[in-house]
Tab-separated table of C-alpha atoms in Angstrom:
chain	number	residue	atom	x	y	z
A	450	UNK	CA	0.000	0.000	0.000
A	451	UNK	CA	0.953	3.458	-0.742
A	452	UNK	CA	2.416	5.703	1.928
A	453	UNK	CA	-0.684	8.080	3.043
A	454	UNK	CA	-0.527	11.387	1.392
A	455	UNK	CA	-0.909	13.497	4.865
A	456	UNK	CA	0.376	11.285	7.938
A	457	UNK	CA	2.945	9.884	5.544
A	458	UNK	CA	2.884	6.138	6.834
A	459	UNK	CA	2.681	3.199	5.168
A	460	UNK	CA	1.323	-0.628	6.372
A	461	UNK	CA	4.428	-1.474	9.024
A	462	UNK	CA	4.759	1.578	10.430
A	463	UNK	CA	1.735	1.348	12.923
A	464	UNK	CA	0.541	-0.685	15.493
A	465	UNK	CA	-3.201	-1.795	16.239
A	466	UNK	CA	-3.904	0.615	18.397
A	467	UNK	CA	-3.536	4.694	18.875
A	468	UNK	CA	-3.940	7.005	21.295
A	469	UNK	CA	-4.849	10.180	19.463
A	470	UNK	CA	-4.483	13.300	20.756
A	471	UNK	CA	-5.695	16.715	19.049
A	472	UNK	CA	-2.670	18.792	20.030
A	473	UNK	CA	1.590	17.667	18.489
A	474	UNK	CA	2.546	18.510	22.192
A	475	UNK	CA	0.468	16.059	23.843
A	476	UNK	CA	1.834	13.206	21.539
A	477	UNK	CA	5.365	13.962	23.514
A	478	UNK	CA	3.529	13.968	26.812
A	479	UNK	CA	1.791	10.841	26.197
A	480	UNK	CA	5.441	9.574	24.788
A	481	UNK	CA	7.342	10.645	27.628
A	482	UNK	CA	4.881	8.169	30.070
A	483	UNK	CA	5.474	5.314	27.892
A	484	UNK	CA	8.837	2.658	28.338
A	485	UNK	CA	10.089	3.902	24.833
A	486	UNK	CA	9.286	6.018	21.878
A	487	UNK	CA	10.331	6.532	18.757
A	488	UNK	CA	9.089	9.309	16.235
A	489	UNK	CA	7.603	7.640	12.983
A	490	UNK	CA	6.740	10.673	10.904
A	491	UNK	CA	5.354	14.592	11.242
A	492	UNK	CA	3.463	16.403	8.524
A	493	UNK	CA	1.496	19.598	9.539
A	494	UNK	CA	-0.978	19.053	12.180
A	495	UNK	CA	-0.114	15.200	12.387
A	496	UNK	CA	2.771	13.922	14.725
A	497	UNK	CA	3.071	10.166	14.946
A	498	UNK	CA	5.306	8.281	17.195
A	499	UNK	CA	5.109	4.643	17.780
A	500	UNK	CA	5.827	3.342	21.835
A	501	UNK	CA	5.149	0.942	23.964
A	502	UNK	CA	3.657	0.741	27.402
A	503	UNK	CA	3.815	-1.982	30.153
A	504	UNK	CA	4.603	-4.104	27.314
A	505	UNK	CA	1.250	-3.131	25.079
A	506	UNK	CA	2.531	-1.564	21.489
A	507	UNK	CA	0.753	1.563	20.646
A	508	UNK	CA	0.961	4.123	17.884
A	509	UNK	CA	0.153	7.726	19.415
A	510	UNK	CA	-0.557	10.453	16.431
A	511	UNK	CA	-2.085	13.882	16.638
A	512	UNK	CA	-5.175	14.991	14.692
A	513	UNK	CA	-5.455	18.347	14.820
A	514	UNK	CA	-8.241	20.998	15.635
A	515	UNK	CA	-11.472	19.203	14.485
A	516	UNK	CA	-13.443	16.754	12.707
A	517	UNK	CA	-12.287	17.417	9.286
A	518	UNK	CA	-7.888	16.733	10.159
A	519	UNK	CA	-8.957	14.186	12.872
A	520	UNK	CA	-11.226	12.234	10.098
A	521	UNK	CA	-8.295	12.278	7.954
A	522	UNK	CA	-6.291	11.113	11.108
A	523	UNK	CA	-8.640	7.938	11.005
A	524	UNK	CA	-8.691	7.050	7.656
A	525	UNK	CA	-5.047	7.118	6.685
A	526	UNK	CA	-4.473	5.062	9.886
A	527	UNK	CA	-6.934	2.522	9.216
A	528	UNK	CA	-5.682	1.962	6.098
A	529	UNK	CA	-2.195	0.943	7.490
A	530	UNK	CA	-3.554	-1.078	9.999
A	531	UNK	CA	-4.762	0.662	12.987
A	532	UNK	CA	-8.317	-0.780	14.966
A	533	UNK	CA	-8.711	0.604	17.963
A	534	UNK	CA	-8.516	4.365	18.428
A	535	UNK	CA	-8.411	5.778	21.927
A	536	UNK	CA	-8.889	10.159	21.815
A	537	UNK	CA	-7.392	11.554	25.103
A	538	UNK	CA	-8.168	15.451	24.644
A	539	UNK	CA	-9.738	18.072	26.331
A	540	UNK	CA	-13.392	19.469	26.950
A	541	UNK	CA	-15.745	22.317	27.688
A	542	UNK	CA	-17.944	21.505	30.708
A	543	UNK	CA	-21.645	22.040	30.064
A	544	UNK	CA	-23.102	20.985	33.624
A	545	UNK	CA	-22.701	23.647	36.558
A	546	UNK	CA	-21.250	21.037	38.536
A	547	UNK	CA	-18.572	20.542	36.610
A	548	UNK	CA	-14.867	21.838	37.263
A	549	UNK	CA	-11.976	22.563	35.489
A	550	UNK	CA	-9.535	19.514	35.638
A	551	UNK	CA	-12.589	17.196	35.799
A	552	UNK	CA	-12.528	14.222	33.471
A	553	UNK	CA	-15.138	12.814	31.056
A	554	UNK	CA	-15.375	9.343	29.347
A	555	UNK	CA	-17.724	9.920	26.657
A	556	UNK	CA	-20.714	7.107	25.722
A	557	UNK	CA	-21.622	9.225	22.697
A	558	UNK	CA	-21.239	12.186	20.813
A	559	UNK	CA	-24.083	14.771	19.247
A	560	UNK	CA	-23.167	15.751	16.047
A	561	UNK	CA	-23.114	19.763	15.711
A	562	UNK	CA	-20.010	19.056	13.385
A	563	UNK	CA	-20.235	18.559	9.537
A	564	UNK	CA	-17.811	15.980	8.779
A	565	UNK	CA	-19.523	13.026	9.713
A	566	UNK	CA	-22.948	14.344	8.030
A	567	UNK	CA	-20.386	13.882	4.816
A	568	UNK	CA	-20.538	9.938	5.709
A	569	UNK	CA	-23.571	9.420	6.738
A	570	UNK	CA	-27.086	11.046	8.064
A	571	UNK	CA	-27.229	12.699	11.259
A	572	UNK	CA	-29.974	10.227	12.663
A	573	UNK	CA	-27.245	7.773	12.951
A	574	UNK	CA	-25.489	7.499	16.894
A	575	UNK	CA	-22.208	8.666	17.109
A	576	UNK	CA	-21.120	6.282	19.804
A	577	UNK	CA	-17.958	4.777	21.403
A	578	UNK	CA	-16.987	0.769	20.904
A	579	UNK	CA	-18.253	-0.568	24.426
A	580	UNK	CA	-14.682	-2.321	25.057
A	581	UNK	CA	-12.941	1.080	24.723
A	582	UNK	CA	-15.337	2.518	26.994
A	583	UNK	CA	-15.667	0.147	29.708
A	584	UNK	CA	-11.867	-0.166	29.103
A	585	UNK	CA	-11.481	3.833	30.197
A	586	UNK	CA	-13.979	3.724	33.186
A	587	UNK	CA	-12.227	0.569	34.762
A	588	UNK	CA	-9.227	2.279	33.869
A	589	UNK	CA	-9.929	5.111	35.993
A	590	UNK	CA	-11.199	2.947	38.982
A	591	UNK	CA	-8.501	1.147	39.161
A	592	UNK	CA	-6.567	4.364	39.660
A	593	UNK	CA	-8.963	5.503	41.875
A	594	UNK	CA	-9.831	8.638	40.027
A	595	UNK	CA	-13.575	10.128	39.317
A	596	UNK	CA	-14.396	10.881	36.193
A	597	UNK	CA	-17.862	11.868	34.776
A	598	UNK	CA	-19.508	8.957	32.297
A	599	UNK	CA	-22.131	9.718	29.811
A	600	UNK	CA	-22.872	12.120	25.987
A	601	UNK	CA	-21.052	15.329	25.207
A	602	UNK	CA	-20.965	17.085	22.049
A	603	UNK	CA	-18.259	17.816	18.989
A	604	UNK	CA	-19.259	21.153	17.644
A	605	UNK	CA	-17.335	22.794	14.572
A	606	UNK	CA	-17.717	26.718	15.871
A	607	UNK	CA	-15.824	27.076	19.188
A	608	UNK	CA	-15.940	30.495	18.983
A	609	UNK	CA	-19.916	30.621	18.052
A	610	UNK	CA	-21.150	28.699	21.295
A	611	UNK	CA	-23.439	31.331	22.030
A	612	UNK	CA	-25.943	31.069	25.234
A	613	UNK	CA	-28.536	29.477	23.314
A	614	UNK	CA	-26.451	26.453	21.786
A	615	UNK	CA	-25.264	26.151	25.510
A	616	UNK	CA	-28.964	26.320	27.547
A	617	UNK	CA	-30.109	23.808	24.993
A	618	UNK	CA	-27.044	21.447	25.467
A	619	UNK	CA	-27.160	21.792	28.929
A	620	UNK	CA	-31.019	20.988	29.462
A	621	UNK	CA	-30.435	18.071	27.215
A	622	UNK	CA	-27.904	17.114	29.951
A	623	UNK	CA	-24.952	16.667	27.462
A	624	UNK	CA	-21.841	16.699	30.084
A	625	UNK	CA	-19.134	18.674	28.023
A	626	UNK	CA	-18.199	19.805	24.103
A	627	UNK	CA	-14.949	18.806	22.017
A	628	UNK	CA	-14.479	19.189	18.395
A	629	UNK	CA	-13.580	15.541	17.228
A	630	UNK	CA	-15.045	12.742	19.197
A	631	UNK	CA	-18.427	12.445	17.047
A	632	UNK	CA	-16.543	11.544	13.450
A	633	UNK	CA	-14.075	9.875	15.233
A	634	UNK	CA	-17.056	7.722	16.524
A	635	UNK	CA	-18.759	7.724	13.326
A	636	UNK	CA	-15.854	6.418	11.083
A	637	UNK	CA	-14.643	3.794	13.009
A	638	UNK	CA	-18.463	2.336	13.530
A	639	UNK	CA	-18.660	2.481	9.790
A	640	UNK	CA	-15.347	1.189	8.981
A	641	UNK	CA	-15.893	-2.031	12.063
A	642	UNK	CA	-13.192	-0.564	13.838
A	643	UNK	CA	-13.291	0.251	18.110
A	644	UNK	CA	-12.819	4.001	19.271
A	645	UNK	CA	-13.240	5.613	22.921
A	646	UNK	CA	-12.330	9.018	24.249
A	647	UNK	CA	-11.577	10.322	27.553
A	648	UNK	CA	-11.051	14.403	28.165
A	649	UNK	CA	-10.129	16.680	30.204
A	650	UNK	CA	-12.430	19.646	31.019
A	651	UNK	CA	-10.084	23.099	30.571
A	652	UNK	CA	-13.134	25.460	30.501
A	653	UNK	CA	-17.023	25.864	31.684
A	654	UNK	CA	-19.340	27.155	29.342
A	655	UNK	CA	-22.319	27.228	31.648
A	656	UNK	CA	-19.931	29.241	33.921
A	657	UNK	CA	-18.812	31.864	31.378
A	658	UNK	CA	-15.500	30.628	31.248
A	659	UNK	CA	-13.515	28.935	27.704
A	660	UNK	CA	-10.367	27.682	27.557
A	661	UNK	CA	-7.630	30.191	27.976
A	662	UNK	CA	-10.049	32.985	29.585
A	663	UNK	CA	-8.075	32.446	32.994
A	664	UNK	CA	-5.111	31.634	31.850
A	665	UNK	CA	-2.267	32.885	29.425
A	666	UNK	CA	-1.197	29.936	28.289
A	667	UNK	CA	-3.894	27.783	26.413
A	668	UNK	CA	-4.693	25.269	29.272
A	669	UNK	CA	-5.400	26.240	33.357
A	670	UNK	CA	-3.179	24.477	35.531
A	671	UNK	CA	-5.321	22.085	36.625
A	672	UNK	CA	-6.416	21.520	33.540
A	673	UNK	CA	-2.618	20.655	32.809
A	674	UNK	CA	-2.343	18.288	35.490
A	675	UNK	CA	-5.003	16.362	34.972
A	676	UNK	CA	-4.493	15.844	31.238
A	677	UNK	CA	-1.699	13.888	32.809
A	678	UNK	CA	-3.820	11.595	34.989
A	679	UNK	CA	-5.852	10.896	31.793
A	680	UNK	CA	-3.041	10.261	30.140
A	681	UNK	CA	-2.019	7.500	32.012
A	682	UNK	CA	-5.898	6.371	32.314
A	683	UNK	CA	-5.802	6.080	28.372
A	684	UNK	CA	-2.413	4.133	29.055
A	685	UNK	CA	-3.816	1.861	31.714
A	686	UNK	CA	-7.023	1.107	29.013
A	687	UNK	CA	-4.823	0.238	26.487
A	688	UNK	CA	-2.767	-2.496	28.092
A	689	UNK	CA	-6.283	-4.197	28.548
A	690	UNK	CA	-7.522	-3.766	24.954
């Protein structure tokens, strides 16, 4: 097979699984926490390192901001032999209750995005593999950490989340909003392959507060921190996948 046009990999140069972050940086976090690493290729948004953890082979590889680079991110993978994709990102809460730091395993996703409408109607769930999911949440209990369970929201506009989009979210008792999860979902239902996602909430919407609005760097600390912990959640999963 032909080395892909974008992640430039070709079949061999990926394992069966990958953790896929949105951001390059986190790809050297998550690399860092694993027993080895070695960088397989970069191209723009997309940087792809192949590691290993507690003796599980993984392929970690950044997608990008949004469905349309992280729907590339899937197909090029898949078609070198990835089958299990694990997103460890970050979130807007949507529920008062909800703090920054706090972590969400998602167990679907609504679609306010437009890639995945490209692939199929809207009517159709957007919704995690139940081994990946499961996988995360027993992940996290075995680490003793609390994490919220249950649907958020990928949503193409982050900066047109106006009060409206957010009452009617919240009422419908989505828990957060991301800007990948639901074509990442989508694709790999379509395609028979297994995807999960676990993220970190850096922001509250029903609070008046985004990402970056209390901070000067991009994330809060504890926001930071935490992306850590789910880090090594989506590490712990993956050993039992």
């Amino acid at each position: 097979m032909a080395k892909q046009p974008h992640l430039l990999v070709e079949e061999g140069d990926v394992h069966d699984i990958a953790v896929i972050p949105g951001d390059p940086g986190r790809v050297d976090r998550i690399a860092d926490l694993c027993d080895d690493s070695e960088v397989v290729a970069q191209n723009r948004e997309y940087k792809i390192v192949n590691a290993s953890y507690e003796g599980t082979d993984l392929t970690i590889c950044s997608t990008g901001i949004g469905c349309p680079s992280a729907a590339i991110a899937v197909e090029e993978l898949s078609r070198v032999g990835v089958e299990t994709f694990v997103r460890c990102g970050t979130c807007g809460a949507l529920q008062a209750d909800m703090e920054v730091g706090d972590m969400v395993v998602a167990t679907g996703a609504a679609k306010e995005e437009g890639t995945s409408k490209r692939y199929e109607d809207e009517v159709y769930p957007a919704v995690p593999d139940y081994d990946v999911l499961t996988g995360l949440v027993e992940a996290a209990e075995d680490n003793d950490e609390e994490i919220h369970v249950g649907p958020i929201v990928s949503d193409d506009a982050f900066y047109n989340e106006d009060d409206e989009y957010v009452d009617d979210w919240n009422d419908a008792n989505l828990l957060a909003i991301e800007m990948e999860a639901a074509t990442v979902f989508s694709l790999a239902r379509r395609k028979g392959l297994a995807a999960g996602a676990i993220c970190t909430v850096d922001g509250n919407l029903v609070a008046g507060t985004q990402k970056g609005a209390d901070s000067d760097d991009e994330l809060p600390e504890k926001a930071k921190d935490n992306v850590e912990r789910a880090i090594r959640i989506t590490l712990n999963a993956v050993t039992a996948l």
